[in-house]
C-alpha cells in the first residue's frame, strides 16, 4: 500500500464511523430509499448505518476487509480510528464546513456514538457484516436495490488509480440492479477529482452504464456538494 508523503497526509485508509443521519444527508436518502430495500454499504467501515437502518425495515449488508478481524478488535479499532479522524479534522479545521457538526468535538461525539452502536450490532447481527473488498465482491448479480459508497473512491485517488476506480464501479454496478451512489468526488485534502470523474463516466457510458451528477445538501469538504450516481444497466 502506498503511503502519502505530504506532512498533513491522513496516512492509512481511515476507518470511519458514520451515523444514519450522516448517510441520509450524504446520499439524499428518502424513506422510500430505505424501507424494505436491500442496500449494500461498501465500504461499511465502523458505520452504524446497517444497525440504524434496520429499524426502518432496510436490509443492509455492509462489506469491508476490516470485518475479517474479531468483534473485539473491531470495537477497539472503531474507537481509535474515530479519535484519529476527529483529530485530523480538527488539525485541518479550515478545510471543512462545520454547519452539519458544529465543531470537531461534536464531530467526535457523533462518530463515537456511531462506533459504539456499530460494535453492538456487529456482535448481535454478524451476518450483516461481510469481509470483502472492491473490486471483487462475493455477491451475485443484481443482489441489491441500492448501493452506497463513500470516502474510498476519489477520496484516496492518490493511491487508488483510475483502473481500480473503474473496476470498482463496474463491480458495484454488477451487484446492484438499482442505483449506485458515490460521495465525495474530492480527495481527502478536498481537491476535486474532475478529470477522474469525467474519465469514469465516459468509460461507464461506453459499457452501457449511464451516470448522472446529483447535488447533495451535505457539505463537509468545501465544495463537495455532488454525488456520482450510476443507473441500472438496461442492456
Coordinates of N, CA and C in Angstrom, one line a residue:
X1 N 0.8 -1.2 0.0 CA 0.0 0.0 0.0 C 0.9 1.2 0.0
X2 N 0.6 2.2 -0.8 CA 1.3 3.4 -0.9 C 0.9 4.3 0.2
X3 N 1.9 5.0 0.8 CA 1.6 6.0 1.9 C 1.9 7.3 1.3
X4 N 1.1 8.3 1.5 CA 1.4 9.7 1.0 C 2.5 10.2 1.9
X5 N 3.2 11.2 1.3 CA 4.4 11.7 1.9 C 4.2 13.1 2.4
X6 N 3.2 13.8 2.0 CA 3.0 15.2 2.5 C 2.7 15.2 4.0
X7 N 3.2 16.3 4.6 CA 3.2 16.4 6.1 C 1.8 16.3 6.7
X8 N 0.8 16.8 5.9 CA -0.5 16.8 6.5 C -1.4 15.6 6.0
X9 N -0.7 14.6 5.5 CA -1.5 13.5 4.9 C -2.2 12.7 6.0
X10 N -3.3 12.1 5.6 CA -4.1 11.3 6.5 C -3.5 10.0 6.8
X11 N -2.6 9.5 6.0 CA -1.9 8.3 6.3 C -2.7 7.1 5.8
X12 N -2.8 6.1 6.7 CA -3.5 4.9 6.3 C -5.0 5.2 6.0
X13 N -5.6 4.3 5.3 CA -7.1 4.4 5.0 C -7.8 4.6 6.3
X14 N -8.6 5.6 6.5 CA -9.3 5.9 7.7 C -10.5 5.0 7.8
X15 N -10.7 4.4 8.9 CA -12.0 3.7 9.2 C -12.9 4.6 9.9
X16 N -14.0 5.0 9.2 CA -14.9 6.0 9.7 C -16.2 5.4 10.3
X17 N -16.7 6.0 11.3 CA -17.9 5.6 12.0 C -19.0 6.7 11.8
X18 N -19.7 6.5 10.7 CA -20.8 7.5 10.4 C -22.2 6.9 10.8
X19 N -23.1 7.9 11.0 CA -24.4 7.5 11.5 C -25.4 7.5 10.4
X20 N -26.6 7.0 10.7 CA -27.7 7.1 9.7 C -28.0 8.5 9.3
X21 N -28.0 9.4 10.2 CA -28.2 10.8 9.9 C -27.2 11.3 8.9
X22 N -26.0 10.9 9.0 CA -25.0 11.4 8.0 C -25.2 10.7 6.7
X23 N -25.6 9.4 6.7 CA -25.9 8.7 5.4 C -27.1 9.4 4.7
X24 N -28.1 9.7 5.5 CA -29.3 10.4 4.9 C -28.9 11.7 4.2
X25 N -28.0 12.5 4.9 CA -27.6 13.8 4.3 C -26.7 13.6 3.1
X26 N -25.7 12.7 3.3 CA -24.7 12.5 2.2 C -25.4 12.0 0.9
X27 N -26.2 11.0 1.1 CA -26.8 10.3 -0.1 C -28.2 10.8 -0.5
X28 N -28.7 11.8 0.2 CA -30.1 12.3 0.0 C -31.1 11.1 0.1
X29 N -31.0 10.3 1.1 CA -31.8 9.1 1.3 C -33.2 9.5 1.8
X30 N -34.2 9.0 1.1 CA -35.6 9.2 1.5 C -36.1 8.0 2.2
X31 N -37.3 8.0 2.8 CA -37.9 6.9 3.4 C -38.0 5.7 2.4
X32 N -38.4 6.1 1.1 CA -38.6 5.1 0.1 C -37.3 4.4 -0.3
X33 N -36.2 5.2 -0.2 CA -34.9 4.6 -0.4 C -34.5 3.5 0.6
X34 N -35.0 3.6 1.8 CA -34.6 2.7 2.9 C -35.6 1.6 3.2
X35 N -36.9 1.9 3.3 CA -37.8 1.0 3.8 C -38.0 -0.2 2.8
X36 N -37.7 -1.4 3.3 CA -37.9 -2.6 2.6 C -36.9 -2.8 1.5
X37 N -35.8 -2.0 1.4 CA -34.8 -2.1 0.4 C -33.6 -3.0 0.8
X38 N -33.1 -3.7 -0.2 CA -31.8 -4.4 0.0 C -30.7 -3.4 -0.4
X39 N -29.9 -3.1 0.6 CA -28.9 -2.0 0.4 C -27.5 -2.5 0.7
X40 N -26.5 -2.2 -0.2 CA -25.1 -2.5 0.0 C -24.4 -1.3 0.5
X41 N -23.7 -1.4 1.6 CA -22.8 -0.3 2.1 C -21.4 -0.7 1.9
X42 N -20.7 -0.1 1.0 CA -19.4 -0.6 0.6 C -18.4 0.6 0.3
X43 N -17.4 0.8 1.1 CA -17.1 0.1 2.3 C -17.9 0.6 3.5
X44 N -18.2 -0.4 4.4 CA -19.0 0.0 5.6 C -18.3 0.6 6.7
X45 N -17.0 0.3 6.8 CA -16.2 0.8 7.9 C -16.9 0.5 9.3
X46 N -16.8 1.5 10.2 CA -17.4 1.3 11.5 C -18.8 2.0 11.6
X47 N -19.5 2.2 10.5 CA -20.7 3.0 10.5 C -21.8 2.2 11.2
X48 N -22.7 3.0 11.8 CA -23.9 2.4 12.4 C -25.1 2.4 11.5
X49 N -24.8 2.7 10.2 CA -25.9 2.7 9.2 C -26.7 1.4 9.2
X50 N -26.0 0.3 9.1 CA -26.7 -1.0 9.0 C -27.6 -1.2 10.2
X51 N -27.1 -0.9 11.3 CA -27.9 -1.1 12.6 C -29.1 -0.2 12.6
X52 N -28.9 1.1 12.3 CA -30.0 2.1 12.4 C -31.0 1.9 11.3
X53 N -30.5 1.6 10.1 CA -31.5 1.4 9.0 C -32.4 0.2 9.2
X54 N -31.9 -0.8 10.0 CA -32.7 -2.0 10.2 C -34.0 -1.6 10.9
X55 N -34.0 -0.6 11.7 CA -35.2 -0.1 12.4 C -36.2 0.5 11.5
X56 N -35.7 0.8 10.3 CA -36.6 1.4 9.2 C -37.0 0.3 8.2
X57 N -36.7 -1.0 8.5 CA -37.0 -2.1 7.7 C -36.1 -2.2 6.5
X58 N -35.0 -1.6 6.5 CA -34.0 -1.8 5.4 C -33.2 -3.0 5.7
X59 N -32.8 -3.7 4.7 CA -32.0 -4.9 4.8 C -30.6 -4.5 4.2
X60 N -29.7 -4.1 5.2 CA -28.4 -3.6 4.8 C -27.3 -4.7 5.0
X61 N -26.5 -4.8 4.0 CA -25.3 -5.6 4.0 C -24.1 -4.7 3.9
X62 N -23.3 -4.6 5.0 CA -22.0 -3.8 4.9 C -20.9 -4.7 4.6
X63 N -20.0 -4.2 3.7 CA -18.8 -5.0 3.4 C -17.6 -4.2 3.5
X64 N -16.5 -4.8 4.0 CA -15.3 -4.1 4.3 C -14.2 -5.2 4.6
X65 N -13.0 -5.0 4.1 CA -12.0 -6.0 4.5 C -11.7 -6.1 6.0
X66 N -12.0 -5.0 6.7 CA -11.7 -5.0 8.2 C -12.5 -6.0 8.9
X67 N -13.7 -6.4 8.3 CA -14.6 -7.3 9.0 C -14.0 -8.7 9.2
X68 N -12.8 -9.0 8.6 CA -12.1 -10.2 8.9 C -11.6 -10.3 10.3
X69 N -11.5 -9.2 11.0 CA -11.0 -9.1 12.4 C -12.1 -9.5 13.3
X70 N -11.7 -9.8 14.6 CA -12.6 -10.2 15.6 C -13.5 -9.0 16.0
X71 N -14.6 -9.3 16.6 CA -15.5 -8.2 17.1 C -14.8 -7.3 18.1
X72 N -14.0 -7.9 19.0 CA -13.3 -7.1 20.0 C -12.3 -6.2 19.3
X73 N -11.6 -6.7 18.3 CA -10.6 -5.9 17.6 C -11.3 -4.8 16.9
X74 N -12.5 -5.1 16.3 CA -13.2 -4.0 15.5 C -13.7 -3.0 16.4
X75 N -14.2 -3.3 17.6 CA -14.7 -2.3 18.5 C -13.6 -1.4 18.9
X76 N -12.5 -1.9 19.2 CA -11.3 -1.0 19.6 C -10.9 -0.2 18.4
X77 N -10.8 -0.8 17.2 CA -10.4 -0.1 16.0 C -11.4 1.1 15.7
X78 N -12.7 0.8 15.9 CA -13.7 1.9 15.6 C -13.4 3.1 16.5
X79 N -13.1 2.8 17.8 CA -12.9 3.9 18.7 C -11.6 4.7 18.4
X80 N -10.5 3.9 18.2 CA -9.2 4.6 17.9 C -9.2 5.4 16.6
X81 N -9.8 4.8 15.6 CA -9.9 5.4 14.3 C -10.8 6.7 14.3
X82 N -11.9 6.6 15.1 CA -12.7 7.8 15.3 C -11.9 8.9 15.9
X83 N -11.2 8.6 16.9 CA -10.3 9.6 17.6 C -9.3 10.2 16.6
X84 N -8.7 9.3 15.8 CA -7.7 9.7 14.8 C -8.3 10.6 13.8
X85 N -9.5 10.2 13.2 CA -10.1 11.0 12.2 C -10.6 12.4 12.8
X86 N -11.1 12.4 14.0 CA -11.5 13.7 14.6 C -10.3 14.6 14.8
X87 N -9.2 14.0 15.2 CA -8.0 14.8 15.4 C -7.5 15.4 14.1
X88 N -7.6 14.6 13.1 CA -7.2 15.1 11.7 C -8.1 16.3 11.3
X89 N -9.4 16.1 11.5 CA -10.3 17.2 11.0 C -10.1 18.4 11.9
X90 N -9.8 18.3 13.2 CA -9.6 19.4 14.0 C -8.3 20.1 13.6
X91 N -7.3 19.4 13.2 CA -6.0 20.0 12.9 C -6.0 20.7 11.5
X92 N -7.0 20.3 10.7 CA -7.2 20.9 9.4 C -8.6 21.6 9.3
X93 N -8.9 22.3 10.4 CA -10.3 22.8 10.6 C -10.8 23.6 9.4
X94 N -9.9 24.4 8.8 CA -10.3 25.3 7.7 C -10.7 24.6 6.4
X95 N -10.3 23.4 6.3 CA -10.7 22.6 5.1 C -12.2 22.3 5.0
X96 N -12.8 22.4 6.1 CA -14.2 21.9 6.2 C -15.2 23.0 6.6
X97 N -16.5 22.7 6.2 CA -17.6 23.4 6.6 C -18.2 22.7 7.9
X98 N -18.5 23.4 8.9 CA -18.9 22.8 10.1 C -20.4 23.0 10.4
X99 N -21.2 23.3 9.4 CA -22.6 23.5 9.6 C -23.3 22.3 10.1
X100 N -22.9 21.1 9.6 CA -23.6 19.8 10.0 C -23.2 19.4 11.4
X101 N -21.9 19.6 11.7 CA -21.4 19.0 13.0 C -21.2 20.1 14.1
X102 N -21.0 21.3 13.7 CA -20.8 22.3 14.7 C -19.4 22.6 15.0
X103 N -18.7 21.6 15.5 CA -17.2 21.8 15.8 C -16.6 20.4 15.9
X104 N -15.3 20.3 15.9 CA -14.6 19.0 16.0 C -15.0 18.1 17.2
X105 N -15.3 18.8 18.3 CA -15.7 18.0 19.5 C -17.0 17.3 19.2
X106 N -18.0 18.0 18.6 CA -19.3 17.3 18.4 C -19.1 16.3 17.3
X107 N -18.3 16.5 16.3 CA -18.0 15.5 15.3 C -17.5 14.2 15.9
X108 N -16.6 14.3 16.9 CA -16.1 13.1 17.6 C -17.2 12.5 18.4
X109 N -18.0 13.3 19.0 CA -19.1 12.7 19.8 C -20.1 11.9 18.9
X110 N -20.5 12.5 17.8 CA -21.4 11.8 16.8 C -20.7 10.5 16.3
X111 N -19.5 10.6 16.0 CA -18.8 9.4 15.4 C -18.6 8.3 16.5
X112 N -18.3 8.7 17.7 CA -18.1 7.7 18.8 C -19.4 7.0 19.1
X113 N -20.5 7.7 19.1 CA -21.8 7.1 19.3 C -22.1 6.1 18.2
X114 N -21.8 6.5 16.9 CA -22.0 5.5 15.8 C -21.1 4.3 16.0
X115 N -19.8 4.5 16.4 CA -18.9 3.4 16.6 C -19.4 2.5 17.6
X116 N -19.9 3.0 18.7 CA -20.5 2.1 19.8 C -21.6 1.3 19.3
X117 N -22.5 1.9 18.5 CA -23.7 1.2 18.0 C -23.2 0.1 17.0
X118 N -22.2 0.5 16.2 CA -21.7 -0.5 15.2 C -21.1 -1.7 16.0
X119 N -20.4 -1.5 17.0 CA -19.8 -2.6 17.8 C -20.9 -3.5 18.4
X120 N -21.9 -2.9 18.9 CA -23.0 -3.7 19.5 C -23.7 -4.5 18.4
X121 N -24.0 -3.9 17.2 CA -24.7 -4.6 16.2 C -23.8 -5.7 15.6
X122 N -22.5 -5.5 15.5 CA -21.6 -6.5 15.0 C -21.7 -7.7 15.8
X123 N -21.8 -7.6 17.1 CA -22.0 -8.8 18.0 C -23.3 -9.4 17.8
X124 N -24.4 -8.6 17.8 CA -25.8 -9.1 17.7 C -26.1 -9.7 16.4
X125 N -25.6 -9.0 15.3 CA -26.0 -9.4 13.9 C -24.8 -9.5 13.0
X126 N -23.9 -10.5 13.3 CA -22.7 -10.5 12.5 C -22.9 -10.8 11.0
X127 N -24.1 -11.4 10.7 CA -24.4 -11.7 9.3 C -24.5 -10.5 8.4
X128 N -24.7 -9.3 9.0 CA -24.8 -8.1 8.3 C -23.5 -7.6 7.7
X129 N -22.4 -8.1 8.3 CA -21.0 -7.6 8.0 C -20.2 -8.6 7.3
X130 N -19.9 -8.4 6.0 CA -19.2 -9.3 5.2 C -17.8 -8.8 4.9
X131 N -16.8 -9.7 5.2 CA -15.4 -9.3 4.9 C -15.1 -9.5 3.5
X132 N -14.9 -8.4 2.7 CA -14.6 -8.4 1.3 C -14.2 -7.0 0.9
X133 N -13.6 -6.9 -0.3 CA -13.2 -5.6 -0.7 C -13.3 -5.4 -2.2
X134 N -13.5 -4.2 -2.7 CA -13.5 -3.9 -4.1 C -12.1 -4.1 -4.6
X135 N -12.1 -4.6 -5.9 CA -13.2 -4.7 -6.9 C -13.7 -6.1 -7.1
X136 N -13.7 -6.9 -6.1 CA -14.2 -8.3 -6.2 C -15.1 -8.6 -5.0
X137 N -16.4 -8.5 -5.2 CA -17.4 -8.8 -4.1 C -18.0 -10.1 -4.2
X138 N -18.3 -10.8 -3.1 CA -18.8 -12.1 -3.1 C -20.4 -12.2 -3.2
X139 N -20.9 -11.4 -4.1 CA -22.4 -11.3 -4.2 C -22.8 -11.6 -5.6
X140 N -24.0 -12.2 -5.8 CA -24.5 -12.5 -7.1 C -24.9 -11.2 -7.8
X141 N -25.0 -11.3 -9.1 CA -25.5 -10.2 -9.9 C -26.9 -9.7 -9.4
X142 N -27.0 -8.4 -9.4 CA -28.3 -7.8 -9.0 C -28.8 -8.2 -7.6
X143 N -27.9 -8.3 -6.7 CA -28.3 -8.7 -5.3 C -28.9 -7.6 -4.5
X144 N -28.7 -6.3 -4.9 CA -29.1 -5.2 -4.1 C -30.0 -4.2 -4.9
X145 N -30.8 -3.5 -4.2 CA -31.7 -2.5 -4.8 C -31.0 -1.2 -4.9
X146 N -30.0 -1.0 -4.0 CA -29.3 0.3 -3.9 C -27.9 0.0 -3.3
X147 N -26.9 0.7 -3.9 CA -25.5 0.6 -3.3 C -25.0 2.0 -2.9
X148 N -24.4 2.1 -1.8 CA -23.9 3.3 -1.3 C -22.4 3.2 -1.1
X149 N -21.6 4.1 -1.5 CA -20.2 4.0 -1.3 C -19.6 5.4 -1.1
X150 N -19.0 5.6 0.1 CA -18.5 6.9 0.5 C -17.1 6.8 1.0
X151 N -16.3 7.8 0.7 CA -15.0 8.0 1.3 C -14.0 6.9 1.1
X152 N -14.0 6.3 -0.1 CA -13.0 5.4 -0.5 C -12.6 5.8 -1.9
X153 N -13.5 5.6 -2.9 CA -13.2 6.0 -4.3 C -13.2 7.6 -4.3
X154 N -12.3 8.1 -5.1 CA -12.0 9.5 -5.2 C -11.3 10.1 -3.9
X155 N -11.7 9.7 -2.7 CA -11.1 10.2 -1.5 C -9.6 9.8 -1.5
X156 N -9.3 8.6 -1.9 CA -7.9 8.1 -1.9 C -7.4 7.9 -3.3
X157 N -7.7 8.9 -4.2 CA -7.2 8.9 -5.5 C -5.7 9.0 -5.6
X158 N -5.0 9.3 -4.5 CA -3.6 9.4 -4.5 C -2.9 8.0 -4.5
X159 N -3.7 7.0 -4.1 CA -3.2 5.6 -4.0 C -4.0 4.6 -4.7
X160 N -5.2 4.9 -5.2 CA -6.1 4.1 -6.0 C -6.2 4.7 -7.4
X161 N -5.6 4.0 -8.4 CA -5.6 4.6 -9.7 C -6.9 4.5 -10.4
X162 N -6.9 5.0 -11.7 CA -8.1 5.1 -12.5 C -8.6 3.7 -12.8
X163 N -7.7 2.7 -13.1 CA -8.1 1.4 -13.4 C -8.9 0.7 -12.2
X164 N -8.4 1.0 -11.0 CA -9.0 0.5 -9.8 C -10.4 1.1 -9.7
X165 N -10.5 2.4 -9.9 CA -11.8 3.0 -9.7 C -12.8 2.4 -10.7
X166 N -12.4 2.3 -12.0 CA -13.3 1.7 -13.0 C -13.7 0.3 -12.6
X167 N -12.8 -0.5 -12.2 CA -13.1 -1.9 -11.9 C -14.1 -1.9 -10.7
X168 N -13.9 -1.0 -9.7 CA -14.7 -1.0 -8.5 C -16.1 -0.5 -8.9
X169 N -16.3 0.5 -9.8 CA -17.6 0.9 -10.2 C -18.3 -0.1 -11.0
X170 N -17.6 -0.8 -11.8 CA -18.3 -1.9 -12.6 C -18.7 -3.0 -11.7
X171 N -18.0 -3.3 -10.6 CA -18.4 -4.3 -9.7 C -19.6 -3.9 -8.9
X172 N -19.7 -2.6 -8.5 CA -20.8 -2.1 -7.8 C -22.1 -2.2 -8.7
X173 N -21.9 -1.8 -9.9 CA -23.0 -1.9 -10.9 C -23.4 -3.3 -11.1
X174 N -22.5 -4.3 -11.1 CA -22.9 -5.7 -11.3 C -23.8 -6.2 -10.2
X175 N -23.5 -5.9 -9.0 CA -24.2 -6.5 -7.9 C -25.5 -5.7 -7.5
X176 N -25.8 -4.6 -8.2 CA -26.9 -3.7 -7.9 C -27.8 -3.5 -9.1
X177 N -29.0 -3.8 -9.0 CA -29.9 -3.6 -10.1 C -30.6 -2.2 -10.1
X178 N -30.4 -1.5 -8.9 CA -30.9 -0.1 -8.8 C -29.7 0.9 -8.9
X179 N -29.8 2.0 -8.3 CA -28.8 3.0 -8.3 C -27.6 2.6 -7.4
X180 N -26.4 3.1 -7.9 CA -25.2 3.2 -7.0 C -24.9 4.6 -6.8
X181 N -24.7 5.0 -5.6 CA -24.5 6.4 -5.3 C -23.1 6.5 -4.6
X182 N -22.3 7.5 -5.1 CA -20.9 7.6 -4.6 C -20.6 9.1 -4.2
X183 N -20.0 9.2 -3.0 CA -19.6 10.5 -2.5 C -18.4 10.4 -1.6
X184 N -17.5 11.4 -1.5 CA -17.5 12.7 -2.3 C -16.7 12.5 -3.6
X185 N -16.7 13.5 -4.4 CA -15.9 13.5 -5.6 C -14.7 14.4 -5.5
X186 N -14.1 14.4 -4.3 CA -12.9 15.1 -4.0 C -12.0 14.2 -3.2
X187 N -10.7 14.5 -3.2 CA -9.8 13.6 -2.4 C -9.8 14.0 -0.9
X188 N -9.0 13.3 -0.1 CA -9.1 13.6 1.3 C -8.5 15.0 1.7
X189 N -7.9 15.7 0.8 CA -7.5 17.0 1.1 C -8.5 18.0 0.6
X190 N -9.5 17.6 -0.1 CA -10.6 18.4 -0.6 C -10.3 18.8 -2.1
X191 N -9.3 18.2 -2.7 CA -9.1 18.6 -4.1 C -10.0 17.9 -5.1
X192 N -10.8 18.6 -5.9 CA -11.7 18.0 -6.8 C -11.0 17.0 -7.8
X193 N -11.8 15.9 -8.1 CA -11.3 14.9 -9.0 C -12.0 14.9 -10.3
X194 N -12.1 16.1 -10.9 CA -13.0 16.3 -12.1 C -12.5 15.4 -13.2
X195 N -11.2 15.4 -13.5 CA -10.7 14.6 -14.6 C -11.0 13.1 -14.5
X196 N -10.8 12.6 -13.2 CA -11.1 11.2 -13.0 C -12.6 10.9 -13.1
X197 N -13.4 11.8 -12.6 CA -14.9 11.6 -12.8 C -15.3 11.6 -14.3
X198 N -14.7 12.5 -15.0 CA -15.0 12.6 -16.5 C -14.6 11.3 -17.2
X199 N -13.4 10.8 -16.9 CA -12.9 9.6 -17.5 C -13.8 8.4 -17.1
X200 N -14.2 8.3 -15.9 CA -15.0 7.2 -15.4 C -16.4 7.2 -16.0
X201 N -17.0 8.4 -16.1 CA -18.3 8.5 -16.6 C -18.3 8.1 -18.1
X202 N -17.3 8.5 -18.9 CA -17.2 8.1 -20.3 C -17.0 6.6 -20.4
X203 N -16.2 6.0 -19.6 CA -15.9 4.6 -19.6 C -17.1 3.8 -19.3
X204 N -17.9 4.2 -18.3 CA -19.1 3.5 -17.9 C -20.1 3.7 -19.0
X205 N -20.3 4.9 -19.6 CA -21.2 5.1 -20.7 C -20.9 4.1 -21.9
X206 N -19.6 4.0 -22.2 CA -19.2 3.1 -23.2 C -19.5 1.7 -23.0
X207 N -19.7 1.3 -21.7 CA -20.1 0.0 -21.3 C -21.6 -0.2 -21.0
X208 N -22.3 0.8 -21.4 CA -23.8 0.8 -21.3 C -24.3 1.1 -19.9
X209 N -23.5 1.8 -19.1 CA -24.0 2.2 -17.7 C -24.1 3.7 -17.7
X210 N -25.3 4.2 -17.7 CA -25.4 5.7 -17.7 C -25.2 6.2 -16.3
X211 N -24.7 7.5 -16.2 CA -24.4 8.1 -14.9 C -25.0 9.5 -14.9
X212 N -25.2 10.0 -13.7 CA -25.5 11.4 -13.6 C -24.7 12.0 -12.4
X213 N -24.6 13.3 -12.3 CA -24.1 14.0 -11.2 C -25.3 14.6 -10.5
X214 N -25.4 14.3 -9.2 CA -26.6 14.7 -8.5 C -26.2 15.6 -7.3
X215 N -26.8 16.7 -7.0 CA -26.5 17.5 -5.9 C -26.9 16.9 -4.6
X216 N -26.1 17.1 -3.5 CA -26.4 16.7 -2.2 C -26.3 17.9 -1.3
X217 N -27.2 18.0 -0.3 CA -27.2 19.1 0.6 C -26.0 19.0 1.6
X218 N -25.4 17.9 1.7 CA -24.3 17.7 2.7 C -23.0 18.3 2.1
X219 N -22.3 19.0 2.9 CA -21.0 19.6 2.5 C -20.1 19.6 3.7
X220 N -19.1 18.8 3.7 CA -18.1 18.8 4.8 C -16.8 19.4 4.2
X221 N -16.2 18.7 3.3 CA -15.1 19.4 2.5 C -15.8 20.5 1.7
X222 N -15.1 21.7 1.7 CA -15.7 22.8 0.9 C -15.9 22.4 -0.6
X223 N -17.1 22.6 -1.1 CA -17.3 22.4 -2.5 C -17.8 21.0 -2.8
X224 N -17.7 20.1 -1.8 CA -18.1 18.7 -2.1 C -19.6 18.5 -1.9
X225 N -20.3 19.0 -2.9 CA -21.8 19.0 -2.9 C -22.4 18.2 -4.0
X226 N -21.7 17.2 -4.5 CA -22.2 16.4 -5.6 C -21.8 15.0 -5.4
X227 N -22.8 14.1 -5.8 CA -22.5 12.6 -5.8 C -22.6 12.1 -7.2
X228 N -21.9 11.1 -7.5 CA -22.0 10.4 -8.7 C -23.0 9.2 -8.6
X229 N -23.9 9.2 -9.5 CA -25.0 8.1 -9.5 C -24.9 7.3 -10.7
X230 N -24.7 6.0 -10.5 CA -24.8 5.0 -11.6 C -26.2 4.5 -11.7
X231 N -26.7 4.4 -12.9 CA -28.1 4.0 -13.0 C -28.1 2.5 -13.6
X232 N -29.2 1.9 -13.3 CA -29.3 0.4 -13.8 C -28.9 0.2 -15.2
X233 N -28.1 -0.8 -15.4 CA -27.8 -1.2 -16.8 C -29.0 -1.8 -17.5
X234 N -29.4 -1.2 -18.6 CA -30.7 -1.6 -19.2 C -30.4 -2.6 -20.3
X235 N -29.1 -2.9 -20.5 CA -28.8 -3.9 -21.6 C -29.1 -5.3 -21.2

